[in-house]
Structures are given as C-alpha cells and as structure tokens.
N, CA, C and O atoms as a printed pandas DataFrame, in Angstrom:
     atom_number atom_name residue_name chain_id  residue_number  x_coord  y_coord  z_coord
0              1         N          UNK        A               1   -7.159   -8.952  -13.736
1              2        CA          UNK        A               1   -7.641  -10.086  -13.090
2              3         C          UNK        A               1   -6.757  -10.367  -11.880
3              4         O          UNK        A               1   -7.255  -10.651  -10.790
4              5         N          UNK        A               2   -5.440  -10.286  -12.078
5              6        CA          UNK        A               2   -4.582  -10.638  -10.900
6              7         C          UNK        A               2   -4.671   -9.504   -9.858
7              8         O          UNK        A               2   -4.562   -9.830   -8.676
8              9         N          UNK        A               3   -4.852   -8.241  -10.166
9             10        CA          UNK        A               3   -5.135   -7.177   -9.248
10            11         C          UNK        A               3   -6.477   -7.421   -8.406
11            12         O          UNK        A               3   -6.552   -7.258   -7.188
12            13         N          UNK        A               4   -7.539   -7.842   -9.250
13            14        CA          UNK        A               4   -8.765   -8.053   -8.587
14            15         C          UNK        A               4   -8.798   -9.257   -7.559
15            16         O          UNK        A               4   -9.503   -9.207   -6.551
16            17         N          UNK        A               5   -8.032  -10.291   -7.855
17            18        CA          UNK        A               5   -7.851  -11.389   -6.993
18            19         C          UNK        A               5   -7.142  -10.908   -5.700
19            20         O          UNK        A               5   -7.551  -11.177   -4.571
20            21         N          UNK        A               6   -6.075  -10.193   -5.970
21            22        CA          UNK        A               6   -5.230   -9.655   -4.823
22            23         C          UNK        A               6   -6.240   -8.725   -3.896
23            24         O          UNK        A               6   -6.181   -8.793   -2.669
24            25         N          UNK        A               7   -7.081   -7.935   -4.511
25            26        CA          UNK        A               7   -7.983   -7.106   -3.694
26            27         C          UNK        A               7   -8.930   -8.013   -2.850
27            28         O          UNK        A               7   -9.212   -7.729   -1.686
28            29         N          UNK        A               8   -9.396   -9.088   -3.474
29            30        CA          UNK        A               8  -10.240   -9.921   -2.820
30            31         C          UNK        A               8   -9.642  -10.492   -1.637
31            32         O          UNK        A               8  -10.259  -10.541   -0.574
32            33         N          UNK        A               9   -8.460  -10.929   -1.778
33            34        CA          UNK        A               9   -7.773  -11.557   -0.563
34            35         C          UNK        A               9   -7.393  -10.460    0.442
35            36         O          UNK        A               9   -7.484  -10.702    1.645
36            37         N          UNK        A              10   -6.989   -9.317    0.022
37            38        CA          UNK        A              10   -6.756   -8.222    0.949
38            39         C          UNK        A              10   -7.847   -7.955    1.851
39            40         O          UNK        A              10   -7.658   -7.749    3.050
40            41         N          UNK        A              11   -9.093   -7.951    1.256
41            42        CA          UNK        A              11  -10.365   -7.572    2.031
42            43         C          UNK        A              11  -10.601   -8.673    3.064
43            44         O          UNK        A              11  -11.375   -8.445    3.994
44            45         N          UNK        A              12  -10.010   -9.802    2.965
45            46        CA          UNK        A              12  -10.214  -10.791    4.110
46            47         C          UNK        A              12   -9.423  -10.655    5.331
47            48         O          UNK        A              12   -9.660  -11.300    6.352
48            49         N          UNK        A              13   -8.445   -9.775    5.204
49            50        CA          UNK        A              13   -7.587   -9.187    6.172
50            51         C          UNK        A              13   -6.861  -10.227    7.157
51            52         O          UNK        A              13   -6.402   -9.818    8.223
52            53         N          UNK        A              14   -6.775  -11.424    6.829
53            54        CA          UNK        A              14   -5.963  -12.489    7.476
54            55         C          UNK        A              14   -4.501  -12.484    6.969
55            56         O          UNK        A              14   -4.225  -12.189    5.806
56            57         N          UNK        A              15   -3.608  -12.813    7.864
57            58        CA          UNK        A              15   -2.249  -12.808    7.487
58            59         C          UNK        A              15   -1.889  -13.775    6.243
59            60         O          UNK        A              15   -1.052  -13.445    5.402
60            61         N          UNK        A              16   -2.568  -14.953    6.203
61            62        CA          UNK        A              16   -2.309  -15.883    5.139
62            63         C          UNK        A              16   -2.776  -15.165    3.845
63            64         O          UNK        A              16   -2.079  -15.115    2.831
64            65         N          UNK        A              17   -3.992  -14.622    3.958
65            66        CA          UNK        A              17   -4.602  -14.019    2.665
66            67         C          UNK        A              17   -3.724  -12.766    2.256
67            68         O          UNK        A              17   -3.599  -12.447    1.074
68            69         N          UNK        A              18   -3.128  -12.078    3.283
69            70        CA          UNK        A              18   -2.308  -10.889    2.996
70            71         C          UNK        A              18   -1.058  -11.352    2.216
71            72         O          UNK        A              18   -0.729  -10.754    1.192
72            73         N          UNK        A              19   -0.331  -12.444    2.698
73            74        CA          UNK        A              19    0.803  -12.947    2.009
74            75         C          UNK        A              19    0.414  -13.413    0.567
75            76         O          UNK        A              19    1.178  -13.141   -0.359
76            77         N          UNK        A              20   -0.635  -14.037    0.361
77            78        CA          UNK        A              20   -1.108  -14.455   -1.025
78            79         C          UNK        A              20   -1.387  -13.186   -1.820
79            80         O          UNK        A              20   -1.022  -13.099   -2.993
80            81         N          UNK        A              21   -2.048  -12.173   -1.178
81            82        CA          UNK        A              21   -2.301  -11.040   -1.895
82            83         C          UNK        A              21   -0.963  -10.263   -2.415
83            84         O          UNK        A              21   -0.892   -9.739   -3.526
84            85         N          UNK        A              22   -0.057  -10.264   -1.582
85            86        CA          UNK        A              22    1.234   -9.563   -1.917
86            87         C          UNK        A              22    1.839  -10.190   -3.066
87            88         O          UNK        A              22    2.273   -9.525   -4.006
88            89         N          UNK        A              23    1.884  -11.499   -3.020
89            90        CA          UNK        A              23    2.388  -12.333   -4.192
90            91         C          UNK        A              23    1.670  -11.885   -5.529
91            92         O          UNK        A              23    2.316  -11.672   -6.556
92            93         N          UNK        A              24    0.258  -11.751   -5.453
93            94        CA          UNK        A              24   -0.423  -11.358   -6.637
94            95         C          UNK        A              24   -0.211   -9.844   -6.975
95            96         O          UNK        A              24   -0.180   -9.505   -8.159
96            97         N          UNK        A              25   -0.076   -9.004   -6.062
97            98        CA          UNK        A              25    0.184   -7.655   -6.389
98            99         C          UNK        A              25    1.601   -7.539   -7.085
99           100         O          UNK        A              25    1.769   -6.787   -8.045
100          101         N          UNK        A              26    2.588   -8.304   -6.564
101          102        CA          UNK        A              26    3.880   -8.312   -7.144
102          103         C          UNK        A              26    3.826   -8.721   -8.568
103          104         O          UNK        A              26    4.547   -8.135   -9.376
104          105         N          UNK        A              27    3.027   -9.685   -8.952
105          106        CA          UNK        A              27    2.741  -10.123  -10.359
106          107         C          UNK        A              27    2.172   -9.034  -11.128
107          108         O          UNK        A              27    2.590   -8.760  -12.253
108          109         N          UNK        A              28    1.171   -8.362  -10.523
109          110        CA          UNK        A              28    0.584   -7.300  -11.265
110          111         C          UNK        A              28    1.477   -6.128  -11.567
111          112         O          UNK        A              28    1.363   -5.524  -12.633
112          113         N          UNK        A              29    2.398   -5.778  -10.621
113          114        CA          UNK        A              29    3.289   -4.677  -10.951
114          115         C          UNK        A              29    4.413   -5.226  -11.862
115          116         O          UNK        A              29    4.980   -4.439  -12.620
116          117         N          UNK        A              30    4.735   -6.407  -11.835
117          118        CA          UNK        A              30    5.702   -6.886  -12.855
118          119         C          UNK        A              30    5.168   -6.750  -14.316
119          120         O          UNK        A              30    5.905   -6.481  -15.264
120          121         N          UNK        A              31    3.811   -6.960  -14.416
121          122        CA          UNK        A              31    3.166   -6.772  -15.739
122          123         C          UNK        A              31    3.169   -5.248  -16.030
123          124         O          UNK        A              31    3.459   -4.838  -17.154
124          125         N          UNK        A              32    2.841   -4.399  -15.000
125          126        CA          UNK        A              32    2.725   -3.022  -15.317
126          127         C          UNK        A              32    3.336   -2.279  -14.237
127          128         O          UNK        A              32    2.570   -1.988  -13.319
128          129         N          UNK        A              33    4.588   -1.889  -14.132
129          130        CA          UNK        A              33    5.235   -1.206  -13.050
130          131         C          UNK        A              33    4.648    0.106  -12.757
131          132         O          UNK        A              33    4.968    0.670  -11.710
132          133         N          UNK        A              34    3.788    0.674  -13.607
133          134        CA          UNK        A              34    3.095    2.089  -13.294
134          135         C          UNK        A              34    1.670    1.814  -12.868
135          136         O          UNK        A              34    0.830    2.707  -12.975
136          137         N          UNK        A              35    1.357    0.632  -12.394
137          138        CA          UNK        A              35    0.016    0.381  -11.959
138          139         C          UNK        A              35   -0.037    0.785  -10.403
139          140         O          UNK        A              35    0.288   -0.004   -9.516
140          141         N          UNK        A              36   -0.465    2.051  -10.173
141          142        CA          UNK        A              36   -0.383    2.639   -8.780
142          143         C          UNK        A              36   -1.320    2.067   -7.862
143          144         O          UNK        A              36   -1.025    2.022   -6.668
144          145         N          UNK        A              37   -2.534    1.577   -8.322
145          146        CA          UNK        A              37   -3.416    0.940   -7.516
146          147         C          UNK        A              37   -2.828   -0.440   -6.868
147          148         O          UNK        A              37   -3.059   -0.795   -5.712
148          149         N          UNK        A              38   -2.095   -1.099   -7.731
149          150        CA          UNK        A              38   -1.434   -2.359   -7.267
150          151         C          UNK        A              38   -0.384   -2.107   -6.275
151          152         O          UNK        A              38   -0.272   -2.822   -5.279
152          153         N          UNK        A              39    0.440   -1.046   -6.531
153          154        CA          UNK        A              39    1.442   -0.644   -5.563
154          155         C          UNK        A              39    0.839   -0.303   -4.227
155          156         O          UNK        A              39    1.344   -0.704   -3.178
156          157         N          UNK        A              40   -0.290    0.470   -4.276
157          158        CA          UNK        A              40   -0.941    0.870   -2.906
158          159         C          UNK        A              40   -1.605   -0.332   -2.264
159          160         O          UNK        A              40   -1.559   -0.485   -1.044
160          161         N          UNK        A              41   -2.165   -1.109   -2.992
161          162        CA          UNK        A              41   -2.647   -2.426   -2.505
162          163         C          UNK        A              41   -1.735   -3.263   -1.782
163          164         O          UNK        A              41   -1.976   -3.826   -0.714
164          165         N          UNK        A              42   -0.496   -3.310   -2.548
165          166        CA          UNK        A              42    0.509   -4.133   -1.878
166          167         C          UNK        A              42    1.064   -3.442   -0.467
167          168         O          UNK        A              42    1.341   -4.086    0.544
168          169         N          UNK        A              43    1.161   -2.126   -0.596
169          170        CA          UNK        A              43    1.544   -1.512    0.549
170          171         C          UNK        A              43    0.634   -1.729    1.789
171          172         O          UNK        A              43    1.090   -1.802    2.931
172          173         N          UNK        A              44   -0.638   -1.824    1.494
173          174        CA          UNK        A              44   -1.629   -1.989    2.519
174          175         C          UNK        A              44   -1.732   -3.515    2.984
175          176         O          UNK        A              44   -2.128   -3.794    4.116
176          177         N          UNK        A              45   -1.352   -4.502    2.044
177          178        CA          UNK        A              45   -1.335   -5.861    2.420
178          179         C          UNK        A              45   -0.025   -5.996    3.298
179          180         O          UNK        A              45   -0.038   -6.782    4.246
180          181         N          UNK        A              46    1.053   -5.287    3.024
181          182        CA          UNK        A              46    2.303   -5.397    3.849
182          183         C          UNK        A              46    1.937   -4.917    5.204
183          184         O          UNK        A              46    2.207   -5.607    6.187
184          185         N          UNK        A              47    1.314   -3.728    5.316
185          186        CA          UNK        A              47    0.846   -3.278    6.596
186          187         C          UNK        A              47    0.192   -4.235    7.444
187          188         O          UNK        A              47    0.426   -4.318    8.649
188          189         N          UNK        A              48   -0.717   -5.038    6.755
189          190        CA          UNK        A              48   -1.498   -6.034    7.545
190          191         C          UNK        A              48   -0.491   -7.080    8.115
191          192         O          UNK        A              48   -0.695   -7.552    9.234
192          193         N          UNK        A              49    0.608   -7.459    7.362
193          194        CA          UNK        A              49    1.671   -8.363    7.890
194          195         C          UNK        A              49    2.298   -7.645    9.016
195          196         O          UNK        A              49    2.446   -8.247   10.079
196          197         N          UNK        A              50    2.706   -6.349    8.887
197          198        CA          UNK        A              50    3.407   -5.663   10.010
198          199         C          UNK        A              50    2.544   -5.868   11.291
199          200         O          UNK        A              50    3.091   -6.218   12.336
200          201         N          UNK        A              51    1.238   -5.659   11.223
201          202        CA          UNK        A              51    0.354   -5.655   12.274
202          203         C          UNK        A              51    0.211   -7.123   12.930
203          204         O          UNK        A              51    0.318   -7.333   14.138
204          205         N          UNK        A              52   -0.036   -8.063   11.997
205          206        CA          UNK        A              52   -0.414   -9.388   12.461
206          207         C          UNK        A              52    0.593  -10.316   12.565
207          208         O          UNK        A              52    0.290  -11.368   13.128
208          209         N          UNK        A              53    1.791  -10.180   12.133
209          210        CA          UNK        A              53    2.909  -11.113   12.156
210          211         C          UNK        A              53    4.183  -10.502   12.675
211          212         O          UNK        A              53    5.087  -10.263   11.875
212          213         N          UNK        A              54    4.317  -10.246   13.890
213          214        CA          UNK        A              54    5.462   -9.536   14.378
214          215         C          UNK        A              54    6.850  -10.198   14.028
215          216         O          UNK        A              54    7.860   -9.496   13.960
216          217         N          UNK        A              55    6.883  -11.429   13.828
217          218        CA          UNK        A              55    8.134  -12.045   13.357
218          219         C          UNK        A              55    8.569  -11.602   12.001
219          220         O          UNK        A              55    9.742  -11.749   11.660
220          221         N          UNK        A              56    7.689  -11.072   11.219
221          222        CA          UNK        A              56    7.933  -10.568    9.886
222          223         C          UNK        A              56    7.926   -9.119    9.702
223          224         O          UNK        A              56    8.040   -8.575    8.603
224          225         N          UNK        A              57    7.785   -8.505   10.833
225          226        CA          UNK        A              57    7.486   -7.069   10.856
226          227         C          UNK        A              57    8.585   -6.209   10.172
227          228         O          UNK        A              57    8.239   -5.279    9.443
228          229         N          UNK        A              58    9.885   -6.484   10.381
229          230        CA          UNK        A              58   10.956   -5.641    9.851
230          231         C          UNK        A              58   10.928   -5.724    8.316
231          232         O          UNK        A              58   10.981   -4.677    7.670
232          233         N          UNK        A              59   10.850   -6.874    7.721
233          234        CA          UNK        A              59   10.879   -6.964    6.271
234          235         C          UNK        A              59    9.719   -6.527    5.675
235          236         O          UNK        A              59    9.776   -5.917    4.607
236          237         N          UNK        A              60    8.452   -6.806    6.338
237          238        CA          UNK        A              60    7.113   -6.296    5.827
238          239         C          UNK        A              60    7.157   -4.774    5.865
239          240         O          UNK        A              60    6.704   -4.132    4.917
240          241         N          UNK        A              61    7.680   -4.183    6.918
241          242        CA          UNK        A              61    7.648   -2.722    6.974
242          243         C          UNK        A              61    8.440   -2.050    5.880
243          244         O          UNK        A              61    8.090   -0.987    5.368
244          245         N          UNK        A              62    9.581   -2.756    5.529
245          246        CA          UNK        A              62   10.436   -2.176    4.410
246          247         C          UNK        A              62    9.716   -2.419    3.099
247          248         O          UNK        A              62    9.783   -1.563    2.216
248          249         N          UNK        A              63    9.022   -3.553    2.921
249          250        CA          UNK        A              63    8.188   -3.783    1.723
250          251         C          UNK        A              63    7.061   -2.827    1.600
251          252         O          UNK        A              63    6.752   -2.335    0.515
252          253         N          UNK        A              64    6.409   -2.548    2.775
253          254        CA          UNK        A              64    5.312   -1.657    2.710
254          255         C          UNK        A              64    5.807   -0.182    2.340
255          256         O          UNK        A              64    5.152    0.527    1.576
256          257         N          UNK        A              65    6.888    0.196    2.873
257          258        CA          UNK        A              65    7.415    1.422    2.678
258          259         C          UNK        A              65    7.753    1.623    1.065
259          260         O          UNK        A              65    7.360    2.592    0.415
260          261         N          UNK        A              66    8.433    0.698    0.613
261          262        CA          UNK        A              66    8.793    0.702   -0.784
262          263         C          UNK        A              66    7.478    0.755   -1.698
263          264         O          UNK        A              66    7.396    1.572   -2.615
264          265         N          UNK        A              67    6.523   -0.093   -1.427
265          266        CA          UNK        A              67    5.289   -0.131   -2.269
266          267         C          UNK        A              67    4.584    1.237   -2.211
267          268         O          UNK        A              67    4.179    1.786   -3.236
268          269         N          UNK        A              68    4.447    1.776   -0.967
269          270        CA          UNK        A              68    3.696    3.049   -0.894
270          271         C          UNK        A              68    4.566    4.098   -1.560
271          272         O          UNK        A              68    3.962    4.933   -2.234
272          273         N          UNK        A              69    5.874    4.192   -1.482
273          274        CA          UNK        A              69    6.640    5.137   -2.288
274          275         C          UNK        A              69    6.365    4.957   -3.760
275          276         O          UNK        A              69    6.212    5.921   -4.510
276          277         N          UNK        A              70    6.307    3.714   -4.152
277          278        CA          UNK        A              70    6.124    3.524   -5.652
278          279         C          UNK        A              70    4.640    4.001   -6.067
279          280         O          UNK        A              70    4.385    4.550   -7.138
280          281         N          UNK        A              71    3.770    3.732   -5.132
281          282        CA          UNK        A              71    2.314    4.122   -5.400
282          283         C          UNK        A              71    2.378    5.675   -5.616
283          284         O          UNK        A              71    1.919    6.189   -6.636
284          285         N          UNK        A              72    2.974    6.406   -4.602
285          286        CA          UNK        A              72    2.941    7.797   -4.726
286          287         C          UNK        A              72    3.827    8.322   -6.037
287          288         O          UNK        A              72    3.511    9.317   -6.689
288          289         N          UNK        A              73    4.817    7.611   -6.276
289          290        CA          UNK        A              73    5.561    8.101   -7.471
290          291         C          UNK        A              73    4.806    7.814   -8.770
291          292         O          UNK        A              73    4.928    8.609   -9.702
292          293         N          UNK        A              74    4.097    6.817   -8.881
293          294        CA          UNK        A              74    3.407    6.471  -10.050
294          295         C          UNK        A              74    2.128    7.158  -10.223
295          296         O          UNK        A              74    1.578    7.140  -11.325
296          297         N          UNK        A              75    1.597    7.778   -9.199
297          298        CA          UNK        A              75    0.355    8.675   -9.254
298          299         C          UNK        A              75    0.537    9.949   -8.621
299          300         O          UNK        A              75   -0.223   10.341   -7.736
300          301         N          UNK        A              76    1.613   10.676   -9.082
301          302        CA          UNK        A              76    1.798   11.992   -8.512
302          303         C          UNK        A              76    0.721   12.936   -8.733
303          304         O          UNK        A              76    0.101   12.986   -9.796
304          305         N          UNK        A              77    0.466   13.776   -7.615
305          306        CA          UNK        A              77   -0.668   14.867   -7.735
306          307         C          UNK        A              77   -1.944   14.315   -7.686
307          308         O          UNK        A              77   -2.897   15.071   -7.881
308          309         N          UNK        A              78   -2.156   13.024   -7.439
309          310        CA          UNK        A              78   -3.486   12.514   -7.378
310          311         C          UNK        A              78   -3.932   12.183   -5.913
311          312         O          UNK        A              78   -3.127   12.128   -4.983
312          313         N          UNK        A              79   -5.181   11.982   -5.790
313          314        CA          UNK        A              79   -5.597   11.667   -4.369
314          315         C          UNK        A              79   -4.945   10.325   -3.858
315          316         O          UNK        A              79   -4.596   10.218   -2.683
316          317         N          UNK        A              80   -4.800    9.364   -4.716
317          318        CA          UNK        A              80   -4.206    8.095   -4.485
318          319         C          UNK        A              80   -2.807    8.315   -4.013
319          320         O          UNK        A              80   -2.414    7.856   -2.940
320          321         N          UNK        A              81   -2.031    9.041   -4.844
321          322        CA          UNK        A              81   -0.587    9.160   -4.558
322          323         C          UNK        A              81   -0.390    9.925   -3.181
323          324         O          UNK        A              81    0.465    9.545   -2.382
324          325         N          UNK        A              82   -1.170   10.963   -2.942
325          326        CA          UNK        A              82   -1.088   11.623   -1.699
326          327         C          UNK        A              82   -1.517   10.764   -0.479
327          328         O          UNK        A              82   -0.944   10.850    0.607
328          329         N          UNK        A              83   -2.529    9.956   -0.715
329          330        CA          UNK        A              83   -2.972    9.053    0.410
330          331         C          UNK        A              83   -1.969    7.943    0.697
331          332         O          UNK        A              83   -1.776    7.558    1.851
332          333         N          UNK        A              84   -1.392    7.478   -0.252
333          334        CA          UNK        A              84   -0.280    6.424   -0.072
334          335         C          UNK        A              84    0.870    7.117    0.618
335          336         O          UNK        A              84    1.428    6.530    1.545
336          337         N          UNK        A              85    1.276    8.332    0.241
337          338        CA          UNK        A              85    2.349    8.942    0.899
338          339         C          UNK        A              85    1.917    9.389    2.433
339          340         O          UNK        A              85    2.750    9.401    3.340
340          341         N          UNK        A              86    0.663    9.720    2.613
341          342        CA          UNK        A              86    0.217   10.069    3.927
342          343         C          UNK        A              86    0.233    8.826    4.913
343          344         O          UNK        A              86    0.607    8.933    6.081
344          345         N          UNK        A              87   -0.202    7.648    4.351
345          346        CA          UNK        A              87   -0.186    6.454    5.189
346          347         C          UNK        A              87    1.260    6.087    5.470
347          348         O          UNK        A              87    1.613    5.749    6.600
348          349         N          UNK        A              88    2.050    6.149    4.502
349          350        CA          UNK        A              88    3.557    5.830    4.680
350          351         C          UNK        A              88    4.169    6.692    5.814
351          352         O          UNK        A              88    4.801    6.245    6.771
352          353         N          UNK        A              89    3.880    8.034    5.559
353          354        CA          UNK        A              89    4.376    9.009    6.701
354          355         C          UNK        A              89    3.821    8.711    8.132
355          356         O          UNK        A              89    4.545    8.669    9.126
356          357         N          UNK        A              90    2.644    8.533    8.143
357          358        CA          UNK        A              90    1.971    8.049    9.475
358          359         C          UNK        A              90    2.576    6.955   10.122
359          360         O          UNK        A              90    2.722    6.894   11.343
360          361         N          UNK        A              91    2.997    5.924    9.167
361          362        CA          UNK        A              91    3.678    4.733    9.709
362          363         C          UNK        A              91    5.009    5.016   10.305
363          364         O          UNK        A              91    5.526    4.263   11.130
364          365         N          UNK        A              92    5.578    6.155    9.861
365          366        CA          UNK        A              92    6.890    6.583   10.401
366          367         C          UNK        A              92    6.746    7.582   11.494
367          368         O          UNK        A              92    7.728    8.111   12.014
368          369         N          UNK        A              93    5.565    7.827   11.829
369          370        CA          UNK        A              93    5.152    8.801   12.939
370          371         C          UNK        A              93    5.536   10.207   12.595
371          372         O          UNK        A              93    5.908   11.009   13.452
372          373         N          UNK        A              94    5.435   10.492   11.301
373          374        CA          UNK        A              94    5.616   11.859   10.833
374          375         C          UNK        A              94    4.202   12.386   10.657
375          376         O          UNK        A              94    3.627   12.356    9.568
376          377         N          UNK        A              95    3.664   12.871   11.771
377          378        CA          UNK        A              95    2.326   13.326   11.744
378          379         C          UNK        A              95    2.079   14.571   10.992
379          380         O          UNK        A              95    1.034   14.664   10.347
380          381         N          UNK        A              96    2.890   15.488   11.007
381          382        CA          UNK        A              96    2.803   16.739   10.280
382          383         C          UNK        A              96    2.857   16.355    8.747
383          384         O          UNK        A              96    1.996   16.777    7.975
384          385         N          UNK        A              97    3.789   15.625    8.371
385          386        CA          UNK        A              97    3.904   15.177    6.985
386          387         C          UNK        A              97    2.673   14.400    6.461
387          388         O          UNK        A              97    2.223   14.582    5.330
388          389         N          UNK        A              98    2.178   13.562    7.309
389          390        CA          UNK        A              98    1.016   12.795    6.998
390          391         C          UNK        A              98   -0.293   13.712    6.756
391          392         O          UNK        A              98   -1.053   13.614    5.793
392          393         N          UNK        A              99   -0.393   14.589    7.788
393          394        CA          UNK        A              99   -1.503   15.491    7.780
394          395         C          UNK        A              99   -1.468   16.406    6.484
395          396         O          UNK        A              99   -2.491   16.706    5.870
396          397         N          UNK        A             100   -0.280   16.794    6.151
397          398        CA          UNK        A             100   -0.139   17.609    4.851
398          399         C          UNK        A             100   -0.420   16.786    3.596
399          400         O          UNK        A             100   -1.025   17.274    2.641
400          401         N          UNK        A             101    0.018   15.560    3.613
401          402        CA          UNK        A             101   -0.258   14.659    2.442
402          403         C          UNK        A             101   -1.752   14.322    2.402
403          404         O          UNK        A             101   -2.309   14.284    1.305
404          405         N          UNK        A             102   -2.438   14.076    3.521
405          406        CA          UNK        A             102   -3.831   13.851    3.491
406          407         C          UNK        A             102   -4.689   15.030    3.055
407          408         O          UNK        A             102   -5.732   14.864    2.424
408          409         N          UNK        A             103   -4.207   16.265    3.420
409          410        CA          UNK        A             103   -4.804   17.464    2.967
410          411         C          UNK        A             103   -4.678   17.600    1.426
411          412         O          UNK        A             103   -5.605   17.992    0.718
412          413         N          UNK        A             104   -3.534   17.269    1.000
413          414        CA          UNK        A             104   -3.281   17.240   -0.453
414          415         C          UNK        A             104   -4.184   16.338   -1.222
415          416         O          UNK        A             104   -4.681   16.704   -2.287
416          417         N          UNK        A             105   -4.432   15.025   -0.638
417          418        CA          UNK        A             105   -5.267   14.092   -1.074
418          419         C          UNK        A             105   -6.652   14.607   -1.167
419          420         O          UNK        A             105   -7.303   14.418   -2.195
420          421         N          UNK        A             106   -7.150   15.262   -0.134
421          422        CA          UNK        A             106   -8.481   15.863   -0.219
422          423         C          UNK        A             106   -8.615   16.914   -1.242
423          424         O          UNK        A             106   -9.613   16.898   -1.963
424          425         N          UNK        A             107   -7.732   17.813   -1.382
425          426        CA          UNK        A             107   -7.662   18.752   -2.397
426          427         C          UNK        A             107   -7.672   18.191   -3.860
427          428         O          UNK        A             107   -8.415   18.647   -4.729
428          429         N          UNK        A             108   -6.896   17.290   -4.040
429          430        CA          UNK        A             108   -6.785   16.483   -5.303
430          431         C          UNK        A             108   -8.083   15.790   -5.667
431          432         O          UNK        A             108   -8.496   15.761   -6.827
432          433         N          UNK        A             109   -8.716   15.231   -4.643
433          434        CA          UNK        A             109   -9.945   14.504   -4.867
434          435         C          UNK        A             109  -11.103   15.552   -5.217
435          436         O          UNK        A             109  -12.060   15.204   -5.909
436          437         N          UNK        A             110  -10.983   16.794   -4.732
437          438        CA          UNK        A             110  -12.051   17.838   -5.087
438          439         C          UNK        A             110  -11.819   18.295   -6.581
439          440         O          UNK        A             110  -12.774   18.660   -7.266
440          441         N          UNK        A             111  -10.563   18.267   -7.058
441          442        CA          UNK        A             111  -10.270   18.630   -8.433
442          443         C          UNK        A             111  -10.734   17.745   -9.475
443          444         O          UNK        A             111  -10.796   18.166  -10.630
444          445         N          UNK        A             112  -11.075   16.529   -9.178
445          446        CA          UNK        A             112  -11.455   15.512  -10.168
446          447         C          UNK        A             112  -12.803   15.757  -10.688
447          448         O          UNK        A             112  -13.286   15.001  -11.530
C-alpha cells in the first residue's frame, strides 16, 4: 500500500508530490530493504527533485544515486536492475556504461 501511494504521487511529477513520494518510498524500503521497485521509484522521484528544485540538487542527486544503486543491487541480472543502473550511469554522463546497462536490460527482458 505504501509503495502504491508513492507511485501515485510520483506520477503527478510535481516537486511537492515527489518529496512526499520519497518519504513513502523510504518507509517501504524500511519495511523491506530488498524491495527493488521501491528503491527504483525512490531514485526516479529524487531525479524529479534534481530537475525541478535546483536548491536541493546536490542532496537529491546523492539520494538518487544511492537509491538506484540499491535497486540494481537488490535486483541483479534483471531488466529492472540493469535499467536502474543505466539511468544512474546516464545521470553521471557515462554514456557507454549506460548503453551497456540498457542493452543488458533489453536482453534480460527477453529472457523472462
């Protein structure tokens, strides 16, 4: 339920909703630290803060980075894990690394 409420807020794409979503995602991963979808959602909500709230960019970027690393670590070898890693690498302008991660995500998706 917490994750679904966070997802609903994230889809609204406003900075206030993103901040509320992040708080809910944090609660979801406190309940289940291996919940890769919640880690990925938190990373994307943090990316929204990076884009829309420059005054919070540095902290939000670090939080985004950590959440996406956790998503990849909790879903290794899956399309979700590779996609989280690809997005994180793209945010660091590691285009080759991101391309490789996205290719791995596509390959993992075909194996399902």
